[in-house]
XYZ file of C-alpha atoms in Angstrom:
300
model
C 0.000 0.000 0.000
C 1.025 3.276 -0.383
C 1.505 5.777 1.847
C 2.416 9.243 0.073
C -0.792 11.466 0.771
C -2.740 13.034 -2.488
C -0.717 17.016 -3.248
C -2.191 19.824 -2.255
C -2.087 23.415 -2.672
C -5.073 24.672 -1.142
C -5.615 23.233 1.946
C -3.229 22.158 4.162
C -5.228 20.236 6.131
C -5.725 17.617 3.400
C -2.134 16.453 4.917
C -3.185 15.931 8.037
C -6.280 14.510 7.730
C -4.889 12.155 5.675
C -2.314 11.031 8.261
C -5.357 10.679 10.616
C -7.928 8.582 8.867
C -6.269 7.142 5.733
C -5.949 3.639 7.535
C -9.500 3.946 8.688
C -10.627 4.562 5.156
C -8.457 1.582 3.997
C -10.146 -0.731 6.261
C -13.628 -0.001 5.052
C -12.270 -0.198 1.300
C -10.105 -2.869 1.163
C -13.474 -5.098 2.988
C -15.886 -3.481 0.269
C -13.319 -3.711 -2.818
C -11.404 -6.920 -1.999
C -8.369 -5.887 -3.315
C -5.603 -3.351 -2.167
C -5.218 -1.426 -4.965
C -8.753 -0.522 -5.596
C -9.194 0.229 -1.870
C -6.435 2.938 -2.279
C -8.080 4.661 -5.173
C -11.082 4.772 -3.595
C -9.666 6.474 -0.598
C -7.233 8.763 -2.872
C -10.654 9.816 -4.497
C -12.421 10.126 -1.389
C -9.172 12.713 -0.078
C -9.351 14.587 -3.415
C -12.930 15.522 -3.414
C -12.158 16.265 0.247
C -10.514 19.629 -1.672
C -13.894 20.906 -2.566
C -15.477 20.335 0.543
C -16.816 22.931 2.533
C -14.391 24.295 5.006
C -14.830 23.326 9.087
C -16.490 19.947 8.382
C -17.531 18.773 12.111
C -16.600 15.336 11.396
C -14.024 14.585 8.506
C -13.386 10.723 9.475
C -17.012 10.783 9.372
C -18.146 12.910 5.573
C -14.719 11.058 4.521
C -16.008 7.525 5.736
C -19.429 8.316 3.515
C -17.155 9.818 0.090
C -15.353 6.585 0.408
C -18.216 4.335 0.624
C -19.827 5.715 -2.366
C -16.610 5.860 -4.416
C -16.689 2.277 -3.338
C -20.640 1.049 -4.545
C -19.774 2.732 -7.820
C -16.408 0.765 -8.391
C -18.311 -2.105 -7.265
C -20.538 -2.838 -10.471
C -17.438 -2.291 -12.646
C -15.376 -4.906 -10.504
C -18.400 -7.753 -10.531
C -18.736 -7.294 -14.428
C -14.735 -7.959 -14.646
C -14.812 -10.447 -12.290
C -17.327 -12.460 -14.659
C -15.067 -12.985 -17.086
C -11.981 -13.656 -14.554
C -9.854 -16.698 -15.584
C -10.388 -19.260 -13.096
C -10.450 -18.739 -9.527
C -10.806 -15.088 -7.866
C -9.317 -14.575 -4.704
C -8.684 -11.463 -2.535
C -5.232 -10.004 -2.394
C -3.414 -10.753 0.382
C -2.403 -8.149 2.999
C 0.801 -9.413 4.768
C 1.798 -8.245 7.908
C -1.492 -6.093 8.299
C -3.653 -5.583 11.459
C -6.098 -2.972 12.093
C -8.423 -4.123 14.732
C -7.360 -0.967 16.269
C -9.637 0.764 14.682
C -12.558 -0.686 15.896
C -14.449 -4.145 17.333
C -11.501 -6.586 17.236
C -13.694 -10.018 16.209
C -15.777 -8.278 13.735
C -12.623 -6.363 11.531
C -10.438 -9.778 11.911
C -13.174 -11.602 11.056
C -14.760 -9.569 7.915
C -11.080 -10.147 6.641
C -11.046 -13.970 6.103
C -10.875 -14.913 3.064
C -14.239 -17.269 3.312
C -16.295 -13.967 3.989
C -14.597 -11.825 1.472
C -15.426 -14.620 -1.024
C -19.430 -14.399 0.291
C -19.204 -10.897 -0.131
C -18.428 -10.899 -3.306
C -22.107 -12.800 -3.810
C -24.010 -9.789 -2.748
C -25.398 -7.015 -4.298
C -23.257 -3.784 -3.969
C -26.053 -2.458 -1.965
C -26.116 -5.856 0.749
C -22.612 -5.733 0.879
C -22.076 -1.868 1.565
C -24.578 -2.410 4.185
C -23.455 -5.362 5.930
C -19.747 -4.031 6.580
C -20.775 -0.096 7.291
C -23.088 -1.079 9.586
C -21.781 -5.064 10.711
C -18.550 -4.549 11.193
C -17.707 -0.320 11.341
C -20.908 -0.059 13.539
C -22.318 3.157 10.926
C -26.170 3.420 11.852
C -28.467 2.379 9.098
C -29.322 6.612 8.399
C -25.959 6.578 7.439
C -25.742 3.968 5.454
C -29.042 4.813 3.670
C -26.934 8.339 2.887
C -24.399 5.982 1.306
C -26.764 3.618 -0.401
C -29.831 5.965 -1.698
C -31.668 3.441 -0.066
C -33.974 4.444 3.142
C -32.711 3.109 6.394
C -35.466 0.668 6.826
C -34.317 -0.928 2.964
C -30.852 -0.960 4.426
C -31.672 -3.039 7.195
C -33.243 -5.290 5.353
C -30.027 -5.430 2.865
C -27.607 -5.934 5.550
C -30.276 -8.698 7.449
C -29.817 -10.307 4.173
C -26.428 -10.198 3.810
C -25.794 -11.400 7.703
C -27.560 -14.634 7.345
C -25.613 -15.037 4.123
C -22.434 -14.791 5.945
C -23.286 -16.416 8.999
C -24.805 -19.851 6.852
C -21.608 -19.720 4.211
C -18.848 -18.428 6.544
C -19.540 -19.406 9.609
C -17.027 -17.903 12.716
C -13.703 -20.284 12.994
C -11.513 -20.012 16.289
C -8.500 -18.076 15.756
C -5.351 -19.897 14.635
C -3.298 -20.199 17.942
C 0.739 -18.555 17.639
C 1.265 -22.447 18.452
C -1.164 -24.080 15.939
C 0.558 -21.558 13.544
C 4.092 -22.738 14.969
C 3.713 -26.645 14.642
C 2.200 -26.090 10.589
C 4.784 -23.684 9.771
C 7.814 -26.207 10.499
C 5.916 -28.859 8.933
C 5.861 -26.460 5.444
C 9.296 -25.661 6.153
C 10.251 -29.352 6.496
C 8.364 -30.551 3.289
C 9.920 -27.727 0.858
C 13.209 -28.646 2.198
C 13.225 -32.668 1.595
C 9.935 -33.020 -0.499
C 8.803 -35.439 1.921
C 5.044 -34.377 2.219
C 4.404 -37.199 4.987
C 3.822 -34.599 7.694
C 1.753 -32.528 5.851
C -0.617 -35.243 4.662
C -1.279 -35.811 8.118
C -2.239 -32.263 8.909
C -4.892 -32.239 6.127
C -8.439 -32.462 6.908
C -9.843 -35.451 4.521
C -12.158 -32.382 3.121
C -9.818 -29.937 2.724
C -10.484 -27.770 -0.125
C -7.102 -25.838 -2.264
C -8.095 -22.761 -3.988
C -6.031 -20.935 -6.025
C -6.101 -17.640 -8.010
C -3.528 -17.238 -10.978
C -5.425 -14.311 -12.738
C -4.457 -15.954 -16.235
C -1.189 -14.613 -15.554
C 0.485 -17.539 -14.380
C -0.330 -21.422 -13.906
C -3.119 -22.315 -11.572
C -6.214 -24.784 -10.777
C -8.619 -23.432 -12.416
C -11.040 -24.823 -10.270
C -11.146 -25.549 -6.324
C -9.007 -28.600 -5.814
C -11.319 -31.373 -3.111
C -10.069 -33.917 -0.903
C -6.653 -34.956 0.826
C -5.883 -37.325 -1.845
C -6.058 -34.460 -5.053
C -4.498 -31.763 -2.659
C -1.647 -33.586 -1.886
C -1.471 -34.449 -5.827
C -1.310 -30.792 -6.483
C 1.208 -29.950 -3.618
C 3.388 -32.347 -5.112
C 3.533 -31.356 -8.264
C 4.211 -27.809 -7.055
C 7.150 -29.172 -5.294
C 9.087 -30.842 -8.109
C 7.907 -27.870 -10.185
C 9.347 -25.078 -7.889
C 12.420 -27.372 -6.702
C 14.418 -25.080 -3.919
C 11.483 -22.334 -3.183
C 10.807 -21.548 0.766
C 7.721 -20.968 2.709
C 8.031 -18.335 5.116
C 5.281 -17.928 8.244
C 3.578 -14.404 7.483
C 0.577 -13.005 9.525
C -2.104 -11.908 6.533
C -5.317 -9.798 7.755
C -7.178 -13.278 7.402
C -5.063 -15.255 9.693
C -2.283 -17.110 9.279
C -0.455 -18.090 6.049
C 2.837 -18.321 4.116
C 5.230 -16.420 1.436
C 6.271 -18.468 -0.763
C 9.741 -17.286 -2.108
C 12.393 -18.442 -4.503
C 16.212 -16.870 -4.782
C 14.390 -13.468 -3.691
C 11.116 -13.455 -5.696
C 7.837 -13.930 -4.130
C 6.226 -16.808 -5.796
C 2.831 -16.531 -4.385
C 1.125 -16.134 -1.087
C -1.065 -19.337 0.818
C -3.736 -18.599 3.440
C -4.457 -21.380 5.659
C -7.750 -22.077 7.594
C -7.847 -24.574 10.636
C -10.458 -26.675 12.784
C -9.824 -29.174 15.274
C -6.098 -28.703 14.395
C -6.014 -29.811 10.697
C -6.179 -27.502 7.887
C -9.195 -27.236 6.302
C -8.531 -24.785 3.446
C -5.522 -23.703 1.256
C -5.803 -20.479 -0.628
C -2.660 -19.811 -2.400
C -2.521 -16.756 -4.616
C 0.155 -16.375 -7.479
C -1.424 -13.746 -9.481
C 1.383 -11.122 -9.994
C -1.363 -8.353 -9.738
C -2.114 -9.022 -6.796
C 1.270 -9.639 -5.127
C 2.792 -6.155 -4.963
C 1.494 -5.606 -1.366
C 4.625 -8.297 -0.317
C 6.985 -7.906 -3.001
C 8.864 -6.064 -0.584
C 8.656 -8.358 2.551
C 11.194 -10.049 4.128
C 11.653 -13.000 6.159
């Protein structure tokens, strides 16, 4: 992400401002958009019309907040049409390293950031979806959101009810990966891209474990979600032999726990991992170039 705040030569508080709320704005973004770089636009746009704004605004996180939002329902039609004609999987971009349950109720940011809700999300309407995270997870009352939407708060509470038992019946709440859950599969990763012996591994697999992954037509990927221990370990192994020598390093992503995957100083891809009862349950690895640029610059 980047952090160089949008010129100005007419206000200096534009600076400042965005110092304050830019990472608020992010947060909302990044859980309407999906994907990093969109997020930022939106809030760049959001900071630009801020410019024109009338001068002493009571509450700039606040009329910032709502020019975001908007930015982000019209980008949102766009990004479903393209999505339509994505090739193969779509997955969110990774955000390595990233945590901002600072900024407001700790379970619901972390978990409106797993991947399995992002990807229910992206089922809604624009409208459900603006509705469920302003007012779900940033707590915005529903006359706010209806300022967003052009809906009237009683229609946005019926688009975010909707959207709620959507999430709750598709995604439903996992325990948080513990640092030593996290510790145990990392050296087991680490041990099977050093040897190739995937022995370990297999026995950390739920039997229904379920491998997505999201090459963007850019590079090779399953083009469909890979099912079962048996065909996920097929995969795995052919990734080995294929990308002889690369190293999976334990990363901290805004879902939860996962991996960069990283060969003589290039990140190769990214994996998310989900866990229950102690075996992994999903594998989300992500190898579009596109959407890599958030860790091309992380280090182990």
């Amino acid at each position: 992400m980047e952090d160089g705040a949008p010129h100005d030569a007419g206000d200096d508080s534009v600076p400042e401002q965005w110092a304050e709320h830019r990472r608020y704005l992010f947060a909302v973004a990044y859980r309407l958009l999906g994907t990093a770089a969109d997020a930022e636009d939106a809030v760049q746009e959001a900071f630009t019309r801020l410019r024109a704004a009338p001068a002493g605004l009571s509450n700039p996180r606040a009329w910032l907040t709502t020019v975001t939002s908007r930015v982000c329902l019209d980008m949102l039609g766009s990004a479903r049409a393209r999505r339509e004609t994505y090739a193969g999987t779509w997955l969110p971009e990774p955000l390595a390293g990233y945590d901002d349950t600072d900024l407001g109720d700790i379970a619901a940011l972390r978990e409106s950031v797993r991947t399995a809700v992002l990807l229910v999300l992206e089922s809604l309407t624009p409208a459900e979806r603006v509705a469920f995270v302003l007012h779900d997870v940033f707590g915005m009352d529903f006359d706010r959101v209806a300022t967003v939407t052009g809906r009237t708060p009683q229609a946005c509470r019926q688009l975010a009810s909707r959207a709620r038992r959507r999430v709750r019946a598709e995604a439903p709440p996992r325990a948080p990966v513990s640092a030593e859950e996290h510790r145990r599969v990392s050296e087991v990763f680490l041990r099977a891209a050093a040897d190739g012996d995937l022995t370990e591994l297999v026995a950390l697999l739920d039997p229904g474990v379920v491998l997505r992954s999201d090459g963007g037509g850019a590079v090779p990927a399953a083009r469909v979600d890979v099912h079962g221990r048996d065909r996920v370990m097929t995969l795995l192994s052919g990734l080995t032999r294929r990308y002889g020598g690369f190293l999976p390093s334990p990363v901290v992503l805004a879902g939860g726990p996962g991996f960069v995957l990283h060969l003589d100083g290039t990140v190769l891809g990214v994996v998310g991992i989900e866990m229950s009862g102690g075996r992994i349950t999903v594998l989300d690895f992500v190898v579009n170039p596109a959407k890599l640029t958030g860790v091309r610059s992380w280090r182990s």
